[in-house]
mmCIF file of C-alpha atoms in Angstrom:
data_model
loop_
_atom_site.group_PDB
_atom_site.id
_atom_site.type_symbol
_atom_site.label_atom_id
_atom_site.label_comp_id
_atom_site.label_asym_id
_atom_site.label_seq_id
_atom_site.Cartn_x
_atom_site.Cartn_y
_atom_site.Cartn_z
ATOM 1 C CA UNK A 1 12.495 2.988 30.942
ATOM 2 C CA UNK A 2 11.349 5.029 27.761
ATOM 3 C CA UNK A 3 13.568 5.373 25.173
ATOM 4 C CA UNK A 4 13.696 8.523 22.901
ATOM 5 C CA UNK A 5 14.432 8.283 19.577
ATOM 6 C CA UNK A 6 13.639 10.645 16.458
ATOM 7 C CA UNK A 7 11.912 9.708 13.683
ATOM 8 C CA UNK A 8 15.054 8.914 11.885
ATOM 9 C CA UNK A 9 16.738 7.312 14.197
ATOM 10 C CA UNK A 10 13.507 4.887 14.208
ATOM 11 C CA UNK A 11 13.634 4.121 10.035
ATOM 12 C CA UNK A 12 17.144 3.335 10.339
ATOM 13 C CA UNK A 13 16.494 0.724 13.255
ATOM 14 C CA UNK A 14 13.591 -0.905 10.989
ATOM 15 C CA UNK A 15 15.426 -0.761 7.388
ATOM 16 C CA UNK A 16 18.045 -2.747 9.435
ATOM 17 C CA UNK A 17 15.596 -4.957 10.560
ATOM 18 C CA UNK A 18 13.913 -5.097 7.156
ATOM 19 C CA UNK A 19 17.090 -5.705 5.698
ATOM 20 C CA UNK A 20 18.024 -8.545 8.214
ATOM 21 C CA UNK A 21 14.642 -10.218 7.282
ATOM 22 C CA UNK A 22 14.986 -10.584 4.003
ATOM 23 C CA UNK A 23 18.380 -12.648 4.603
ATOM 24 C CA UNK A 24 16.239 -14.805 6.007
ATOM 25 C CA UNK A 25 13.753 -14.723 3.997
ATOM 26 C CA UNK A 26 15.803 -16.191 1.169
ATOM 27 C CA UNK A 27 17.418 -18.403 3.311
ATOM 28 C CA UNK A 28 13.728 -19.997 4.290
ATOM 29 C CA UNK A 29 13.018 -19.538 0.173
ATOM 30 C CA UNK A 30 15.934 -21.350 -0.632
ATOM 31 C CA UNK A 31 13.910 -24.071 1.850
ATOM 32 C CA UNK A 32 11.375 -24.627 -0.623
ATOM 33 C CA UNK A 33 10.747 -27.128 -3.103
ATOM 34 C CA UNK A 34 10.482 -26.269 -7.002
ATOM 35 C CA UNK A 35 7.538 -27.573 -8.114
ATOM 36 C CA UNK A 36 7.048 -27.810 -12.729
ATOM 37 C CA UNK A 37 3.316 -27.745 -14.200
ATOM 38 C CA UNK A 38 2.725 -27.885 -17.749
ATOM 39 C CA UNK A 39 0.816 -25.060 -19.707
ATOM 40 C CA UNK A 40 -0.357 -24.456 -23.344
ATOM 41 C CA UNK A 41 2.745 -22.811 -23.988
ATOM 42 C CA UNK A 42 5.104 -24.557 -22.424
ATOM 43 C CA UNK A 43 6.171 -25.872 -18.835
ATOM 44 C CA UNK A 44 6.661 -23.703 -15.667
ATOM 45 C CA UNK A 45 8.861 -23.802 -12.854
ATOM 46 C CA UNK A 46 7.180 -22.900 -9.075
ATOM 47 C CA UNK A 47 7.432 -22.915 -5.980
ATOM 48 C CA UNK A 48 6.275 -25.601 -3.319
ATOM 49 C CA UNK A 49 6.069 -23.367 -0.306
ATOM 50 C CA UNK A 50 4.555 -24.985 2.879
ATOM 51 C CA UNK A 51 2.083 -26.831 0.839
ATOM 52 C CA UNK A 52 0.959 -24.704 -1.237
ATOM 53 C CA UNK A 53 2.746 -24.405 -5.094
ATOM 54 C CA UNK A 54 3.108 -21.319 -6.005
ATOM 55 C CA UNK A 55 3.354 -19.991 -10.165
ATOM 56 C CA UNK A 56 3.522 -15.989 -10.274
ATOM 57 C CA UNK A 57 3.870 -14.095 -13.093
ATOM 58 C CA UNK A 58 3.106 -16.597 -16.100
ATOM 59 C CA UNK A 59 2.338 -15.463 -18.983
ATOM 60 C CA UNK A 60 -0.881 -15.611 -20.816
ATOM 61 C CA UNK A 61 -0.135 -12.937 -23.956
ATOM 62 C CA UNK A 62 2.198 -11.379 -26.058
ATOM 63 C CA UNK A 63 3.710 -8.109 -25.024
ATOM 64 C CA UNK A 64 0.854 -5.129 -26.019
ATOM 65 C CA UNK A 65 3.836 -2.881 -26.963
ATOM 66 C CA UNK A 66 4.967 -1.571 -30.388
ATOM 67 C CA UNK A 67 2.609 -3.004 -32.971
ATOM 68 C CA UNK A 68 0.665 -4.926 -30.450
ATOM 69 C CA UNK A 69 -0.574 -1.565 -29.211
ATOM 70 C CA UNK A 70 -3.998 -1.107 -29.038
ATOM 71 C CA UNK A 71 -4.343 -4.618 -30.723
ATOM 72 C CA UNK A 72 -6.677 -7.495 -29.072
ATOM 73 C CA UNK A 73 -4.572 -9.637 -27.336
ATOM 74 C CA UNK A 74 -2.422 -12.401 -28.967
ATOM 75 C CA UNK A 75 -1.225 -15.585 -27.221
ATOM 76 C CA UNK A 76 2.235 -15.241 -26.170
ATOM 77 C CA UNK A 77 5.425 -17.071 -27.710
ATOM 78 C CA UNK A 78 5.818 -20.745 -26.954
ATOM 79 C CA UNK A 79 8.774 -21.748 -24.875
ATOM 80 C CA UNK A 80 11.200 -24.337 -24.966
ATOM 81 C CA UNK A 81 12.420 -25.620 -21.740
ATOM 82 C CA UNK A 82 11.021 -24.724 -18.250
ATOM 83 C CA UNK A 83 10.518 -21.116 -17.533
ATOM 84 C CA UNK A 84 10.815 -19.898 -14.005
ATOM 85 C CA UNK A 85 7.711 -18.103 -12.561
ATOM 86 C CA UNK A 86 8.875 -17.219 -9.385
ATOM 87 C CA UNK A 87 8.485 -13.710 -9.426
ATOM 88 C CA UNK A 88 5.329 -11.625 -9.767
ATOM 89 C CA UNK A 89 5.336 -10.302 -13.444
ATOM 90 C CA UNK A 90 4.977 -6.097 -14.243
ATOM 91 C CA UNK A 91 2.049 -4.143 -13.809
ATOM 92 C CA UNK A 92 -0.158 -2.118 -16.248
ATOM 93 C CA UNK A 93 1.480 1.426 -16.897
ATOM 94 C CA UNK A 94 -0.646 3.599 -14.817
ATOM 95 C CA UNK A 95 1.603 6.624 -13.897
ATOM 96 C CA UNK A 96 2.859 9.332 -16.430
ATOM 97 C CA UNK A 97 6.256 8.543 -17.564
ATOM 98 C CA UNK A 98 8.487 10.751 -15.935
ATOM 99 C CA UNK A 99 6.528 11.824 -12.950
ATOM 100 C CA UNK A 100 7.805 10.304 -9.272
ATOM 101 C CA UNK A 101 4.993 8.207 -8.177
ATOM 102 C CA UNK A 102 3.273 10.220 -5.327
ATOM 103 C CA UNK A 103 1.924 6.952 -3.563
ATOM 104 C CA UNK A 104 3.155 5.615 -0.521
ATOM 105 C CA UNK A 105 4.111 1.459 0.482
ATOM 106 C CA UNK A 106 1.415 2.115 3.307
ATOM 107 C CA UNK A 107 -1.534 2.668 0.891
ATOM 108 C CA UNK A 108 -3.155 0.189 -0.256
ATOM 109 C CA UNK A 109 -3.055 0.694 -4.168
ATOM 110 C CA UNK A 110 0.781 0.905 -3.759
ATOM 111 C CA UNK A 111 1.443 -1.480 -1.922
ATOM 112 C CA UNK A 112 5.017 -3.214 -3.340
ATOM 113 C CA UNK A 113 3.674 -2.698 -7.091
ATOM 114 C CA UNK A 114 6.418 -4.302 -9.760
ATOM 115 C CA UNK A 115 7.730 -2.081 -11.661
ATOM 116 C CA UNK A 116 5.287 -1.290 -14.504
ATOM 117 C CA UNK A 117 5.378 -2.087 -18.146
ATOM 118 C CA UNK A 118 3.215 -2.847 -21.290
ATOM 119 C CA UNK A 119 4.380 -6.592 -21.098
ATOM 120 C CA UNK A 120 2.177 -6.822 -18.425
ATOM 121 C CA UNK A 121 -0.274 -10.193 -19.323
ATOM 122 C CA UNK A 122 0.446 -12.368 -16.377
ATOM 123 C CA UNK A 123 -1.305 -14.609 -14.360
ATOM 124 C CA UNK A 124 -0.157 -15.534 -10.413
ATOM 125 C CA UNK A 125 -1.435 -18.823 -9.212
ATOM 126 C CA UNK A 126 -1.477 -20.277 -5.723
ATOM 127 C CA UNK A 127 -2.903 -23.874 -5.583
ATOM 128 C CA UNK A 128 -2.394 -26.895 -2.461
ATOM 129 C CA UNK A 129 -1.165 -29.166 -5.084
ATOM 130 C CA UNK A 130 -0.432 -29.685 -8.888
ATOM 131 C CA UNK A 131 -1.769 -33.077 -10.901
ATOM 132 C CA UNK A 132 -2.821 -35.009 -8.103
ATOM 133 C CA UNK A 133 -6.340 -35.748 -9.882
ATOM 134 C CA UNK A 134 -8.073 -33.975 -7.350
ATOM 135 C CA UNK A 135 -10.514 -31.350 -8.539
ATOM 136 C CA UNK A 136 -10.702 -27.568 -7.249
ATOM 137 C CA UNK A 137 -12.525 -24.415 -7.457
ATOM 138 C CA UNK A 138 -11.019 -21.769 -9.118
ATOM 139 C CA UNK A 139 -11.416 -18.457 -7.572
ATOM 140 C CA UNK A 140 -10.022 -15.508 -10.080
ATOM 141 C CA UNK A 141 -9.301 -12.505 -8.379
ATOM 142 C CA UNK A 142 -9.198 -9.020 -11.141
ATOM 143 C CA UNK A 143 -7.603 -6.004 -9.060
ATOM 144 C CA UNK A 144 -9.610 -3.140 -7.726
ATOM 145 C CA UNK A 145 -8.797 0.374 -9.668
ATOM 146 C CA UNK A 146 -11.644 1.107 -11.831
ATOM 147 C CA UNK A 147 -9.839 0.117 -14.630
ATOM 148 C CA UNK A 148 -7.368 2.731 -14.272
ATOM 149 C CA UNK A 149 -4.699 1.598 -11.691
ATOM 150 C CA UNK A 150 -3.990 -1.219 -9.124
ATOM 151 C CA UNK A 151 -2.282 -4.702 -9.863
ATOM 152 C CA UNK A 152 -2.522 -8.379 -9.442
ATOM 153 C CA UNK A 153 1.318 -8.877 -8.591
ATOM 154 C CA UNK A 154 0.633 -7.030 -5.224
ATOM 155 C CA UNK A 155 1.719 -8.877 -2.205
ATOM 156 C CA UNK A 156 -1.607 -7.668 -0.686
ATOM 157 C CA UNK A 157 -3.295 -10.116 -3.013
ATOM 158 C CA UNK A 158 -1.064 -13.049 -2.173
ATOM 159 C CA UNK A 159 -3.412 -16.070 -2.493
ATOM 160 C CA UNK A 160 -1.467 -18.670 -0.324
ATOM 161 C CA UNK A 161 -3.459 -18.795 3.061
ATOM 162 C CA UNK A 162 -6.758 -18.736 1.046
ATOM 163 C CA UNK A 163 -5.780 -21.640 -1.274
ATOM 164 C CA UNK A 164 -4.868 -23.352 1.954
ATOM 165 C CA UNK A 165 -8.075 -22.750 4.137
ATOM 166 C CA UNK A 166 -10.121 -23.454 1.268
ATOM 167 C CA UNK A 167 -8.397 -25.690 -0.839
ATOM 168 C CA UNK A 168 -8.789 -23.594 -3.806
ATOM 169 C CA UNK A 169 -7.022 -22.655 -6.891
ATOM 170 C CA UNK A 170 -6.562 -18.784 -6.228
ATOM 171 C CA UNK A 171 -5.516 -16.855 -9.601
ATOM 172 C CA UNK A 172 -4.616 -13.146 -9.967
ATOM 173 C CA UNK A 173 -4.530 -10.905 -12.917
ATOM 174 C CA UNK A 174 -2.648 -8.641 -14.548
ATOM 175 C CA UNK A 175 -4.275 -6.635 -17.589
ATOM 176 C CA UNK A 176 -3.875 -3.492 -20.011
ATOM 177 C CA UNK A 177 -5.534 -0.644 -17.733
ATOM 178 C CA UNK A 178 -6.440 2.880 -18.934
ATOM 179 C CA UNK A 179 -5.911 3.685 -22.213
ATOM 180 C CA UNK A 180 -3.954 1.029 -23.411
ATOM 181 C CA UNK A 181 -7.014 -1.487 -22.013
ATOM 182 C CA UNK A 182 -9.539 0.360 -23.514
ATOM 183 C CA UNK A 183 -8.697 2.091 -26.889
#
């Protein structure tokens, strides 16, 4: 039997079903075990997620706002404590303030982008284990974009399966773009 639905009747079965998922998603998050490295500046707080830890979002500079504008980078702030990098950090400013972003979540260059701001110097990391004496290669992945747009806290460039396969250290970017990379 074929059903017929419209088109809207269709996105509101699959945002329910999106919606649903991501209960469950946090429920099988929850799952995980938290996993702390140490860095230069201070320890960080992952994720051990079917074998592979997980560090997203760390940073490696100071925010290149205000006076850091236009500035070579500095190193960021040390922390005390164990900050959390669970969460992919922001992405380069690449759209004009004030203007709707005209992409869509199917393309790939927009695919679940963070939100976007000048604090944007942060490194994901995806590696099978942390301090077991066992030496990897690193592979460092720098976003597409021609300088100009794209990000390294996409999910698209999630690093977990290849870290796996080939028991690698799999590192993503995040860097000034446009302008405020290149001035």
């Amino acid at each position: 039997m074929l059903m017929k639905r419209s088109r809207r009747e269709f996105l509101l079965d699959t945002s329910a079903l999106v919606a649903t998922s991501s209960f469950l998603l946090r429920d099988a998050w929850a799952a995980d075990t938290f996993i702390v490295a140490d860095t230069t500046f201070g320890k960080i707080r992952g994720v051990d997620a079917n074998g592979i830890c997980m560090f997203k979002g760390i940073p490696y500079g100071a925010s290149t706002a205000g006076k850091n504008r236009f500035m070579p980078p500095a190193n960021p702030v040390r922390w005390t404590g164990v900050k959390d990098t669970l969460e992919f950090g922001a992405s380069a400013p690449q759209n004009e303030p004030g203007k709707p972003v005209v992409t869509s979540d199917v393309a790939v260059a927009g695919a679940g982008l963070t939100a976007e701001s000048e604090d944007c110097l942060v490194l994901n990391v995806w590696t099978p284990a942390v301090s077991n004496g066992r030496k990897r290669p690193v592979m460092f992945w720098c976003h597409g974009g021609g300088f100009s747009n794209g990000s390294g806290s996409s999910p698209i460039t999630d690093g977990a399966n290849l870290a796996r396969r080939g028991d690698v250290v799999v590192v993503t970017v995040n860097h000034r773009l446009n302008v405020l990379g290149f001035a």
